[in-house]
Structure formats: structure tokens, C-alpha cells
GROMACS .gro file of C-alpha atoms in nm:
model
  437
    1MET     CA    1   0.035  -0.009   0.020
    2ASN     CA    2   0.284   0.239   0.106
    3ASN     CA    3   0.457   0.139  -0.281
    4ASN     CA    4   0.169   0.212  -0.433
    5PHE     CA    5   0.116   0.565  -0.260
    6SER     CA    6   0.508   0.679  -0.303
    7ASP     CA    7   0.520   0.585  -0.669
    8ARG     CA    8   0.210   0.756  -0.761
    9TYR     CA    9   0.279   1.006  -0.566
   10PHE     CA   10   0.641   1.033  -0.799
   11GLU     CA   11   0.410   0.993  -1.146
   12VAL     CA   12   0.178   1.337  -0.993
   13ARG     CA   13   0.504   1.517  -0.918
   14SER     CA   14   0.663   1.410  -1.224
   15ILE     CA   15   0.326   1.517  -1.465
   16LYS     CA   16   0.331   1.833  -1.278
   17THR     CA   17   0.717   1.932  -1.362
   18LEU     CA   18   0.713   1.837  -1.702
   19LEU     CA   19   0.314   2.034  -1.732
   20LEU     CA   20   0.547   2.300  -1.560
   21PHE     CA   21   0.850   2.299  -1.776
   22ILE     CA   22   0.655   2.340  -2.112
   23LEU     CA   23   0.482   2.641  -1.973
   24PHE     CA   24   0.865   2.752  -1.989
   25LEU     CA   25   0.916   2.648  -2.272
   26THR     CA   26   0.611   2.766  -2.494
   27PRO     CA   27   0.737   3.136  -2.604
   28TYR     CA   28   0.504   3.458  -2.531
   29TYR     CA   29   0.566   3.771  -2.652
   30ILE     CA   30   0.384   4.090  -2.632
   31ARG     CA   31   0.433   4.400  -2.881
   32TYR     CA   32   0.674   4.697  -2.779
   33GLU     CA   33   0.764   4.943  -3.014
   34ASP     CA   34   0.699   4.800  -3.319
   35SER     CA   35   0.889   4.454  -3.205
   36GLY     CA   36   0.819   4.127  -3.026
   37VAL     CA   37   0.931   4.076  -2.730
   38SER     CA   38   0.967   3.737  -2.520
   39VAL     CA   39   0.863   3.777  -2.147
   40ASN     CA   40   0.824   3.411  -2.045
   41TYR     CA   41   1.051   3.383  -1.771
   42SER     CA   42   0.845   3.208  -1.560
   43PHE     CA   43   1.132   2.958  -1.444
   44VAL     CA   44   1.318   3.211  -1.283
   45LEU     CA   45   1.051   3.211  -1.003
   46ALA     CA   46   0.968   2.799  -1.031
   47SER     CA   47   1.397   2.720  -0.960
   48LEU     CA   48   1.292   2.716  -0.583
   49PHE     CA   49   1.007   2.554  -0.610
   50LEU     CA   50   1.129   2.279  -0.793
   51ALA     CA   51   1.426   2.285  -0.600
   52THR     CA   52   1.246   2.249  -0.257
   53TYR     CA   53   0.950   2.060  -0.486
   54TYR     CA   54   1.229   1.784  -0.583
   55LYS     CA   55   1.458   1.855  -0.261
   56CYS     CA   56   1.777   1.872  -0.496
   57ILE     CA   57   1.821   2.232  -0.362
   58ARG     CA   58   2.200   2.352  -0.348
   59ARG     CA   59   2.491   2.619  -0.317
   60PRO     CA   60   2.545   2.821  -0.615
   61SER     CA   61   2.890   2.773  -0.691
   62ASN     CA   62   3.150   3.047  -0.597
   63GLU     CA   63   3.199   3.088  -0.953
   64THR     CA   64   2.818   3.196  -1.018
   65ILE     CA   65   2.807   3.361  -0.703
   66ILE     CA   66   3.089   3.618  -0.826
   67LEU     CA   67   2.959   3.617  -1.152
   68VAL     CA   68   2.633   3.771  -1.049
   69LEU     CA   69   2.745   4.017  -0.842
   70SER     CA   70   3.016   4.129  -1.107
   71LEU     CA   71   2.737   4.183  -1.304
   72PHE     CA   72   2.499   4.329  -1.030
   73MET     CA   73   2.821   4.620  -0.971
   74LEU     CA   74   2.805   4.688  -1.362
   75PHE     CA   75   2.476   4.836  -1.346
   76MET     CA   76   2.530   4.973  -1.042
   77LEU     CA   77   2.821   5.180  -1.241
   78PHE     CA   78   2.668   5.221  -1.548
   79LEU     CA   79   2.354   5.386  -1.268
   80ILE     CA   80   2.592   5.560  -1.052
   81PHE     CA   81   2.827   5.723  -1.335
   82GLY     CA   82   2.692   5.730  -1.667
   83ASN     CA   83   2.573   5.950  -1.873
   84GLU     CA   84   2.189   5.844  -1.927
   85THR     CA   85   1.987   6.022  -1.677
   86LYS     CA   86   1.629   5.918  -1.829
   87PHE     CA   87   1.381   5.715  -1.573
   88SER     CA   88   1.213   5.466  -1.898
   89VAL     CA   89   1.627   5.373  -1.993
   90GLN     CA   90   1.736   5.256  -1.665
   91LEU     CA   91   1.431   5.064  -1.588
   92ARG     CA   92   1.495   4.940  -1.910
   93ARG     CA   93   1.798   4.856  -1.820
   94LEU     CA   94   1.770   4.720  -1.505
   95VAL     CA   95   1.421   4.469  -1.671
   96SER     CA   96   1.762   4.384  -1.897
   97LEU     CA   97   1.982   4.283  -1.615
   98VAL     CA   98   1.692   4.114  -1.402
   99ILE     CA   99   1.695   3.860  -1.763
  100PHE     CA  100   2.028   3.854  -1.793
  101LEU     CA  101   2.114   3.717  -1.431
  102SER     CA  102   1.797   3.469  -1.562
  103ILE     CA  103   2.029   3.210  -1.699
  104PHE     CA  104   2.191   3.132  -1.342
  105SER     CA  105   1.786   3.045  -1.191
  106PHE     CA  106   1.906   2.667  -1.199
  107SER     CA  107   2.239   2.690  -1.042
  108ILE     CA  108   2.026   2.638  -0.652
  109VAL     CA  109   1.928   2.317  -0.811
  110ARG     CA  110   2.106   1.967  -0.840
  111ILE     CA  111   1.946   1.814  -1.181
  112THR     CA  112   1.861   1.496  -1.102
  113ASP     CA  113   1.767   1.177  -1.350
  114GLU     CA  114   1.406   1.244  -1.306
  115ILE     CA  115   1.460   1.619  -1.359
  116LEU     CA  116   1.644   1.555  -1.672
  117LEU     CA  117   1.448   1.281  -1.806
  118ILE     CA  118   1.102   1.561  -1.762
  119PHE     CA  119   1.351   1.816  -1.903
  120LYS     CA  120   1.411   1.677  -2.216
  121ALA     CA  121   1.062   1.536  -2.264
  122SER     CA  122   0.962   1.868  -2.193
  123ILE     CA  123   1.176   1.939  -2.479
  124VAL     CA  124   1.012   1.721  -2.720
  125LEU     CA  125   0.654   1.750  -2.638
  126ILE     CA  126   0.634   2.113  -2.686
  127SER     CA  127   0.849   2.089  -3.017
  128VAL     CA  128   0.622   1.801  -3.121
  129TYR     CA  129   0.284   2.054  -3.043
  130LEU     CA  130   0.420   2.330  -3.217
  131SER     CA  131   0.524   2.167  -3.517
  132ILE     CA  132   0.189   1.990  -3.521
  133ASP     CA  133   0.051   2.357  -3.508
  134SER     CA  134   0.303   2.465  -3.782
  135ILE     CA  135   0.169   2.191  -3.993
  136HIS     CA  136  -0.217   2.267  -4.005
  137THR     CA  137  -0.138   2.613  -4.059
  138TYR     CA  138   0.077   2.534  -4.374
  139LEU     CA  139  -0.186   2.285  -4.482
  140SER     CA  140  -0.481   2.583  -4.422
  141LEU     CA  141  -0.261   2.806  -4.705
  142VAL     CA  142  -0.199   2.523  -4.948
  143ASP     CA  143  -0.574   2.476  -4.934
  144ASN     CA  144  -0.644   2.815  -4.959
  145ASN     CA  145  -0.358   2.906  -5.245
  146LEU     CA  146  -0.181   3.058  -5.068
  147ILE     CA  147   0.179   2.901  -5.019
  148GLY     CA  148   0.370   3.212  -5.203
  149SER     CA  149   0.256   3.372  -4.826
  150ALA     CA  150   0.400   3.052  -4.610
  151LYS     CA  151   0.739   3.168  -4.523
  152GLY     CA  152   0.571   3.514  -4.382
  153LEU     CA  153   0.227   3.384  -4.212
  154VAL     CA  154   0.438   3.032  -4.068
  155GLY     CA  155   0.844   3.070  -4.073
  156SER     CA  156   1.001   3.197  -3.783
  157GLN     CA  157   1.345   3.128  -3.624
  158ARG     CA  158   1.253   3.217  -3.269
  159PHE     CA  159   1.237   2.847  -3.225
  160GLY     CA  160   1.361   2.684  -3.501
  161PHE     CA  161   1.675   2.638  -3.241
  162ILE     CA  162   1.440   2.410  -2.942
  163TYR     CA  163   1.337   2.237  -3.283
  164LEU     CA  164   1.703   2.095  -3.278
  165PHE     CA  165   1.751   2.013  -2.960
  166ALA     CA  166   1.418   1.788  -2.987
  167GLY     CA  167   1.508   1.651  -3.283
  168ALA     CA  168   1.823   1.607  -3.137
  169ILE     CA  169   1.683   1.396  -2.841
  170VAL     CA  170   1.429   1.231  -3.077
  171PHE     CA  171   1.690   1.104  -3.302
  172GLY     CA  172   1.884   0.979  -3.052
  173LEU     CA  173   1.697   0.778  -2.854
  174ASN     CA  174   1.825   0.363  -2.856
  175ILE     CA  175   1.481   0.192  -2.919
  176LYS     CA  176   1.404  -0.186  -2.920
  177VAL     CA  177   1.068  -0.260  -2.987
  178ASN     CA  178   0.898  -0.201  -3.328
  179LEU     CA  179   0.605   0.032  -3.153
  180GLY     CA  180   0.817   0.238  -2.961
  181LYS     CA  181   1.062   0.307  -3.307
  182THR     CA  182   0.766   0.392  -3.504
  183LEU     CA  183   0.652   0.651  -3.286
  184GLN     CA  184   0.977   0.759  -3.255
  185PHE     CA  185   0.973   0.799  -3.690
  186LEU     CA  186   0.705   1.003  -3.659
  187SER     CA  187   0.802   1.211  -3.393
  188PHE     CA  188   1.082   1.287  -3.596
  189SER     CA  189   0.955   1.355  -3.867
  190VAL     CA  190   0.682   1.642  -3.706
  191ILE     CA  191   0.999   1.765  -3.514
  192LEU     CA  192   1.182   1.756  -3.916
  193SER     CA  193   0.889   1.947  -4.050
  194GLY     CA  194   0.850   2.163  -3.812
  195ILE     CA  195   1.231   2.272  -3.874
  196PHE     CA  196   1.187   2.255  -4.256
  197LEU     CA  197   0.889   2.503  -4.188
  198THR     CA  198   1.049   2.751  -4.027
  199TYR     CA  199   1.204   2.835  -4.371
  200ASN     CA  200   1.499   2.929  -4.176
  201ARG     CA  201   1.849   2.811  -4.355
  202LEU     CA  202   2.046   2.747  -3.991
  203SER     CA  203   1.756   2.569  -3.888
  204PHE     CA  204   1.840   2.301  -4.191
  205VAL     CA  205   2.219   2.309  -4.149
  206GLY     CA  206   2.138   2.259  -3.762
  207ILE     CA  207   1.931   1.930  -3.821
  208ILE     CA  208   2.234   1.824  -4.038
  209ILE     CA  209   2.480   1.840  -3.806
  210VAL     CA  210   2.333   1.652  -3.569
  211ILE     CA  211   2.245   1.416  -3.749
  212LEU     CA  212   2.620   1.345  -3.875
  213PHE     CA  213   2.711   1.380  -3.524
  214LEU     CA  214   2.551   1.165  -3.328
  215ILE     CA  215   2.587   0.854  -3.649
  216LEU     CA  216   2.964   0.920  -3.678
  217SER     CA  217   2.978   0.897  -3.292
  218ASN     CA  218   2.821   0.529  -3.325
  219PHE     CA  219   3.007   0.445  -3.540
  220ILE     CA  220   3.333   0.585  -3.334
  221SER     CA  221   3.156   0.351  -3.059
  222ASN     CA  222   3.122   0.072  -3.276
  223ASN     CA  223   2.733   0.095  -3.258
  224LYS     CA  224   2.707   0.008  -3.584
  225ASN     CA  225   2.388  -0.136  -3.538
  226PHE     CA  226   2.253   0.176  -3.409
  227GLY     CA  227   2.431   0.402  -3.681
  228VAL     CA  228   2.276   0.195  -4.000
  229TYR     CA  229   1.929   0.202  -3.806
  230GLN     CA  230   1.959   0.596  -3.764
  231ILE     CA  231   2.071   0.670  -4.134
  232LYS     CA  232   1.776   0.460  -4.243
  233LEU     CA  233   1.589   0.740  -4.007
  234ALA     CA  234   1.654   0.965  -4.107
  235ILE     CA  235   1.649   0.908  -4.541
  236ALA     CA  236   1.263   0.831  -4.412
  237SER     CA  237   1.188   1.140  -4.268
  238PHE     CA  238   1.349   1.320  -4.541
  239LEU     CA  239   1.145   1.164  -4.768
  240LEU     CA  240   0.857   1.220  -4.605
  241THR     CA  241   0.870   1.586  -4.487
  242GLY     CA  242   1.010   1.638  -4.899
  243PHE     CA  243   0.687   1.462  -5.003
  244LEU     CA  244   0.436   1.641  -4.759
  245PHE     CA  245   0.629   1.969  -4.800
  246PHE     CA  246   0.724   1.993  -5.189
  247ASN     CA  247   0.602   2.293  -5.256
  248SER     CA  248   0.857   2.476  -5.051
  249ILE     CA  249   1.165   2.285  -5.167
  250GLU     CA  250   1.234   2.556  -5.329
  251PHE     CA  251   1.320   2.827  -5.056
  252TYR     CA  252   1.552   2.560  -4.959
  253LYS     CA  253   1.711   2.511  -5.256
  254ASP     CA  254   1.733   2.824  -5.352
  255ARG     CA  255   1.868   3.014  -5.002
  256ILE     CA  256   2.126   2.716  -4.997
  257VAL     CA  257   2.229   2.484  -5.260
  258ASN     CA  258   2.197   2.815  -5.527
  259TYR     CA  259   2.378   3.027  -5.321
  260THR     CA  260   2.661   2.810  -5.234
  261ILE     CA  261   2.659   2.746  -5.647
  262ASN     CA  262   2.644   3.079  -5.698
  263THR     CA  263   2.911   3.187  -5.449
  264ILE     CA  264   3.190   2.940  -5.563
  265ASN     CA  265   3.118   3.020  -5.983
  266TYR     CA  266   3.135   3.418  -5.799
  267VAL     CA  267   3.455   3.342  -5.615
  268MET     CA  268   3.597   3.142  -5.979
  269ALA     CA  269   3.515   3.409  -6.214
  270ASP     CA  270   3.640   3.673  -5.977
  271ASN     CA  271   3.996   3.512  -5.956
  272GLY     CA  272   3.986   3.517  -6.329
  273THR     CA  273   3.892   3.889  -6.309
  274GLN     CA  274   4.232   3.943  -6.095
  275LYS     CA  275   4.480   3.767  -6.345
  276LYS     CA  276   4.327   3.968  -6.648
  277HIS     CA  277   4.397   4.286  -6.423
  278ASP     CA  278   4.697   4.200  -6.338
  279GLN     CA  279   4.775   4.122  -6.690
  280GLY     CA  280   4.643   4.423  -6.804
  281VAL     CA  281   4.855   4.679  -6.583
  282GLY     CA  282   5.137   4.750  -6.913
  283THR     CA  283   4.870   4.732  -7.146
  284GLN     CA  284   4.562   5.019  -7.057
  285LYS     CA  285   4.260   4.855  -7.285
  286LYS     CA  286   4.343   4.535  -7.082
  287HIS     CA  287   4.296   4.726  -6.810
  288ASP     CA  288   4.009   4.913  -6.897
  289GLN     CA  289   3.820   4.551  -6.975
  290GLY     CA  290   3.983   4.394  -6.591
  291VAL     CA  291   3.754   4.689  -6.404
  292GLY     CA  292   3.481   4.687  -6.686
  293THR     CA  293   3.511   4.332  -6.576
  294GLN     CA  294   3.521   4.342  -6.254
  295LYS     CA  295   3.199   4.627  -6.260
  296LYS     CA  296   3.018   4.353  -6.420
  297HIS     CA  297   3.096   4.121  -6.094
  298ASP     CA  298   3.009   4.365  -5.888
  299GLN     CA  299   2.635   4.465  -6.058
  300ASP     CA  300   2.569   3.975  -5.960
  301VAL     CA  301   2.706   4.084  -5.628
  302ASN     CA  302   2.443   4.279  -5.585
  303SER     CA  303   2.147   4.138  -5.861
  304LYS     CA  304   2.166   3.750  -5.723
  305GLY     CA  305   2.198   3.589  -5.393
  306PHE     CA  306   2.586   3.482  -5.222
  307ILE     CA  307   2.658   3.331  -4.882
  308PHE     CA  308   2.904   3.647  -4.918
  309ASN     CA  309   2.763   3.906  -4.986
  310THR     CA  310   2.801   4.155  -4.732
  311THR     CA  311   2.752   4.462  -5.010
  312ASN     CA  312   2.405   4.453  -4.987
  313GLU     CA  313   2.210   4.571  -4.644
  314LYS     CA  314   1.867   4.447  -4.817
  315SER     CA  315   2.044   4.091  -4.827
  316SER     CA  316   2.004   3.873  -4.500
  317LEU     CA  317   2.340   3.885  -4.445
  318GLY     CA  318   2.442   4.236  -4.587
  319TYR     CA  319   2.226   4.361  -4.346
  320ARG     CA  320   2.402   4.172  -4.077
  321VAL     CA  321   2.742   4.293  -4.153
  322ASN     CA  322   2.665   4.655  -4.128
  323LEU     CA  323   2.453   4.650  -3.842
  324TRP     CA  324   2.802   4.443  -3.654
  325ASN     CA  325   3.010   4.712  -3.867
  326ASP     CA  326   2.823   4.981  -3.617
  327VAL     CA  327   2.860   4.782  -3.331
  328TYR     CA  328   3.252   4.718  -3.347
  329ASP     CA  329   3.274   5.118  -3.434
  330TYR     CA  330   3.049   5.170  -3.091
  331MET     CA  331   3.273   4.917  -2.945
  332PHE     CA  332   3.611   4.967  -3.013
  333ILE     CA  333   3.603   5.304  -3.161
  334ASP     CA  334   3.410   5.480  -2.904
  335PHE     CA  335   3.578   5.320  -2.671
  336ASN     CA  336   3.328   5.089  -2.486
  337ILE     CA  337   3.470   4.776  -2.498
  338LEU     CA  338   3.528   4.703  -2.118
  339THR     CA  339   3.204   4.758  -2.045
  340GLY     CA  340   2.949   4.728  -2.335
  341SER     CA  341   2.628   4.931  -2.341
  342GLY     CA  342   2.562   4.814  -1.981
  343PHE     CA  343   2.307   4.561  -2.113
  344LEU     CA  344   2.107   4.750  -2.334
  345GLY     CA  345   1.952   4.662  -2.601
  346VAL     CA  346   2.126   4.705  -2.973
  347TRP     CA  347   1.823   4.996  -3.019
  348SER     CA  348   2.052   5.224  -2.753
  349MET     CA  349   2.322   5.302  -3.026
  350ASP     CA  350   2.038   5.305  -3.352
  351SER     CA  351   1.690   5.342  -3.318
  352LYS     CA  352   1.679   5.166  -3.647
  353TYR     CA  353   1.813   4.826  -3.538
  354GLY     CA  354   1.596   4.627  -3.312
  355SER     CA  355   1.854   4.359  -3.230
  356THR     CA  356   2.173   4.193  -3.354
  357HIS     CA  357   2.050   3.871  -3.454
  358SER     CA  358   2.315   3.733  -3.326
  359GLN     CA  359   2.307   3.513  -3.002
  360TYR     CA  360   2.750   3.573  -2.910
  361ILE     CA  361   2.699   3.963  -3.071
  362ASP     CA  362   2.450   4.050  -2.855
  363VAL     CA  363   2.600   3.955  -2.517
  364PHE     CA  364   2.929   4.115  -2.609
  365TYR     CA  365   2.770   4.434  -2.671
  366ARG     CA  366   2.557   4.430  -2.365
  367VAL     CA  367   2.791   4.341  -2.133
  368GLY     CA  368   3.186   4.359  -2.296
  369VAL     CA  369   3.437   4.185  -2.304
  370ILE     CA  370   3.518   4.060  -2.003
  371PHE     CA  371   3.226   3.920  -1.912
  372PHE     CA  372   3.183   3.795  -2.308
  373ILE     CA  373   3.506   3.596  -2.224
  374TRP     CA  374   3.328   3.488  -1.909
  375TYR     CA  375   3.015   3.352  -2.063
  376LEU     CA  376   3.250   3.143  -2.352
  377MET     CA  377   3.426   2.942  -2.040
  378ILE     CA  378   3.071   2.896  -1.952
  379THR     CA  379   2.989   2.782  -2.268
  380LEU     CA  380   3.261   2.551  -2.343
  381ARG     CA  381   3.258   2.396  -1.985
  382ILE     CA  382   2.890   2.324  -2.083
  383PHE     CA  383   2.967   2.183  -2.425
  384PHE     CA  384   3.234   2.012  -2.236
  385TYR     CA  385   3.024   1.829  -2.005
  386LEU     CA  386   2.721   1.719  -2.269
  387PHE     CA  387   2.990   1.542  -2.492
  388LYS     CA  388   3.051   1.311  -2.156
  389MET     CA  389   2.714   1.306  -1.966
  390ASP     CA  390   2.470   1.335  -2.301
  391LYS     CA  391   2.567   1.296  -2.641
  392THR     CA  392   2.199   1.360  -2.775
  393LEU     CA  393   2.196   1.722  -2.563
  394PHE     CA  394   2.605   1.766  -2.687
  395ALA     CA  395   2.485   1.738  -3.008
  396GLY     CA  396   2.197   2.028  -2.960
  397PHE     CA  397   2.416   2.270  -2.821
  398LEU     CA  398   2.660   2.150  -3.110
  399ALA     CA  399   2.372   2.303  -3.365
  400VAL     CA  400   2.242   2.558  -3.199
  401ALA     CA  401   2.604   2.698  -3.058
  402VAL     CA  402   2.622   2.732  -3.517
  403TYR     CA  403   2.275   2.853  -3.494
  404GLY     CA  404   2.333   3.141  -3.273
  405ILE     CA  405   2.575   3.298  -3.486
  406PHE     CA  406   2.327   3.463  -3.733
  407HIS     CA  407   2.036   3.458  -3.441
  408GLU     CA  408   1.988   3.539  -3.077
  409THR     CA  409   1.894   3.253  -2.873
  410TYR     CA  410   1.957   3.201  -2.504
  411LYS     CA  411   1.881   3.583  -2.487
  412LEU     CA  412   1.496   3.453  -2.561
  413SER     CA  413   1.340   3.381  -2.285
  414HIS     CA  414   1.296   2.949  -2.375
  415GLY     CA  415   1.564   2.977  -2.480
  416ALA     CA  416   1.732   3.161  -2.118
  417PHE     CA  417   1.553   2.852  -1.925
  418VAL     CA  418   1.720   2.608  -2.168
  419PHE     CA  419   2.038   2.753  -2.076
  420SER     CA  420   1.991   2.818  -1.758
  421PHE     CA  421   1.867   2.419  -1.749
  422LEU     CA  422   2.235   2.319  -1.907
  423TYR     CA  423   2.403   2.571  -1.663
  424ALA     CA  424   2.291   2.377  -1.379
  425PHE     CA  425   2.367   2.024  -1.504
  426SER     CA  426   2.732   2.144  -1.576
  427GLN     CA  427   2.729   2.254  -1.221
  428ASP     CA  428   2.793   1.909  -1.137
  429TYR     CA  429   3.156   1.899  -1.353
  430ARG     CA  430   3.329   1.890  -1.052
  431ILE     CA  431   3.199   1.582  -0.939
  432PHE     CA  432   3.247   1.436  -1.311
  433LYS     CA  433   3.630   1.536  -1.278
  434LYS     CA  434   3.710   1.324  -0.936
  435SER     CA  435   3.497   1.089  -1.011
  436PRO     CA  436   3.759   0.755  -1.112
  437ASN     CA  437   3.588   0.698  -1.431
   0.00000   0.00000   0.00000
């Protein structure tokens, strides 16, 4: 009787925690100054509840305490000695500080195996749900002959990186039962569809990274049978997704395949132009021909899609490069390299910008080079720990690290929850280092 009651208690506790984690991962935005602001930071307060609920509370590491206090001192430095006098700006600085510190919320929680399993399940479930919602919206657009509007109405990069974690978790499951394998195939196909419908190149590249890493790691560890099964799973899932969303394949063909081919052709043609230009130094006519050819190449850059098209501000990369150049000037030319903007977003530099479009640039701009290096060290430690302890989460973390070069990830509320959890999980690295195994 007591054992049955105990089992039922743990089941109810797990379900409650699962629903709580799904709540933390649910993206919720409000409109502020013509842009969507991620505001679901409920996990900050819930971490204390979780620590007491599971009786797994622990003291934060000395590193965490020092880092939090140092960041607060940076805030006080700007508050006392900064030139900004507007109360609204200082309030936004305070809110940004609190949001930045949210990534340390789970430092008081010792991550148990049960909590880790619930964390993974919540990522998969919310991803499956949102992917199904995207599929439903896409099919509605097809029925109403609005497929041309799919990218604007369905596509979004703000949750794509969570899909990458979910894809890694499901793809890495070594299931023996046939029914389980069927559910794995269906779940991975749904998540892959969600990734496909983000209409984001890095989401697509990210899931390729996940698949290749997990397959290679199984072959390297002599688990070849599972590696072969994963190859079959990947092929079947891609074929199903391609069949269902055939009308949108052209988007990725144009953005990835054609961009790559055009870039290679341009680079090769540019090398030929340079040779002609060099040969024409002694002959004015050849020189003029070289210049004319160079102009033609410059025009091609602005008229065609190139991966490295940084000269056209209307292109995705061109806009980012222009923005990052302004950040460079603000940080280095204006001597803000040590302190950054004091937690304020890139809008404080120029109101025409809403975000940095890069997780790394965002952190660098907000807190300066010292804390940015500290952030990179924390990220590397998470990499190290996940590689040793959980290959699926490592694969997801690796893909998101690449994804974060051109998109903000852990700055968003659902991303902050994931990073906070993984940071707390990696705090056990001391135990790992002391272990004889």
C-alpha cells in the first residue's frame, strides 16, 4: 500500500513538473516599440519551488556568486556614473540585467536523473505540438492557394533552435521495440517538418549537424547497428517531409544550393578577373577591360543571391554585416570594449536596429569583452560536460551554437530556460572530474 502510494506520488510529481517545464518553454511575446519581446521568464521564480519540491536544493558555485555580483556591479557602475538620465532607459537597463541574470536561476537546483528526463520530454512535447500547429497552418494556406505567403505566416527562427534540441533527443533514442521505433519515426518526422517550416537555412543546417554527429559517434563507438538504423531513420524522415512539403523545397534549394553554387562561381570568376586585371597593368586597354569586368561582377553581387553577399544591405547577411560594423565602431572606436552598453540592447546605439541577430554579438554588446569571455568559458564547459555525459544534448547544443552565430537564442525566454538548466547540469563537472571513471 505504501509502495503504491509512493509510486503514485512520484508519477503525479513528474507530470506536474513536465507541465511546468512545457510552460517555461512556451514562447510568449508582447508588442513593444513595433517588435515582439519575449516575456515568459516564469522559470526564474519556479526554480526555487523546484529545488524544494524535489529536495534537491544546493548552494550555487563560487563562480556563479562572483559572476552575479560582478554583473550587478557593472549595472551600478552605469547607474551611478553613466551619462544616461532618463528614468525609462535606466528601468530598461534594470529589466535587462534581471533577464540576463535569469540564466543562473537553476544554479540552486541539483539536476537529478528524473528532472533531466522530464526536461528532455518537455522539449520534445512542446516541439511536436508547435510543429503540428505549423503543419496545420501550412496545409490551410495550401487549401486557400496562399502557399506564396507561407514563409511570412508560418516561418520563424525564434523557436527553431528548440526544434534542434528536440530533434537530437528523439533521433538519439536507441529503442528496441517496434512500436517505439514507429513512434520515434513519426515524432522525428513531425519535428523535422517543424524545422522545415521555419524557412530558416540555419535550422536546416543545424539538424544536418545533429544527424551527422550522432551517426558518426555511434560508428566511432562501435555501435554500428544503431548507426545504420539512424541512417535509415534520417532518410525515411527526409523523404516523408520532402513529399509533404514539396512546394516549399524550392525555398531551400534557392537559399542553400543555388547560393552555394553562385558563390563558388563568383569566387572562381573573380579570380579570373583579377588575373586579367594584373595582366592588364602594362596595357591600358586590358586594364580597362579588367575594370569593366570587375564592375560586372559587382553588379552580379547585388543582383544575385550569394552566401557571402555583404555589400547588399537588403540581403540577410548584408544587413547583419552592416549592423555588426556599427557594433564594432561602438565597442572599439568609441572605447566601450570593457563595459559594453551596460545591458541595454542594440537599440541604444541606433534606434533603427531592434536586435543584433547574433547570440554572441548580443552578449558582447551588452556586457563587454571581459564578461563575454566569461560567457564563452561557461559555454565551453557545458560543451565539455554534455559531450561526456549526454551525446544527444551535446548534439543539440552544438547545432544551436552554430545557429546562434546569425540568430539570438538564449536571449529569448525559452532559450534562457534551456541555458539555465544546462548551466546547472554542468555544475556537476566538479563531481565528474573527481570521479575515477
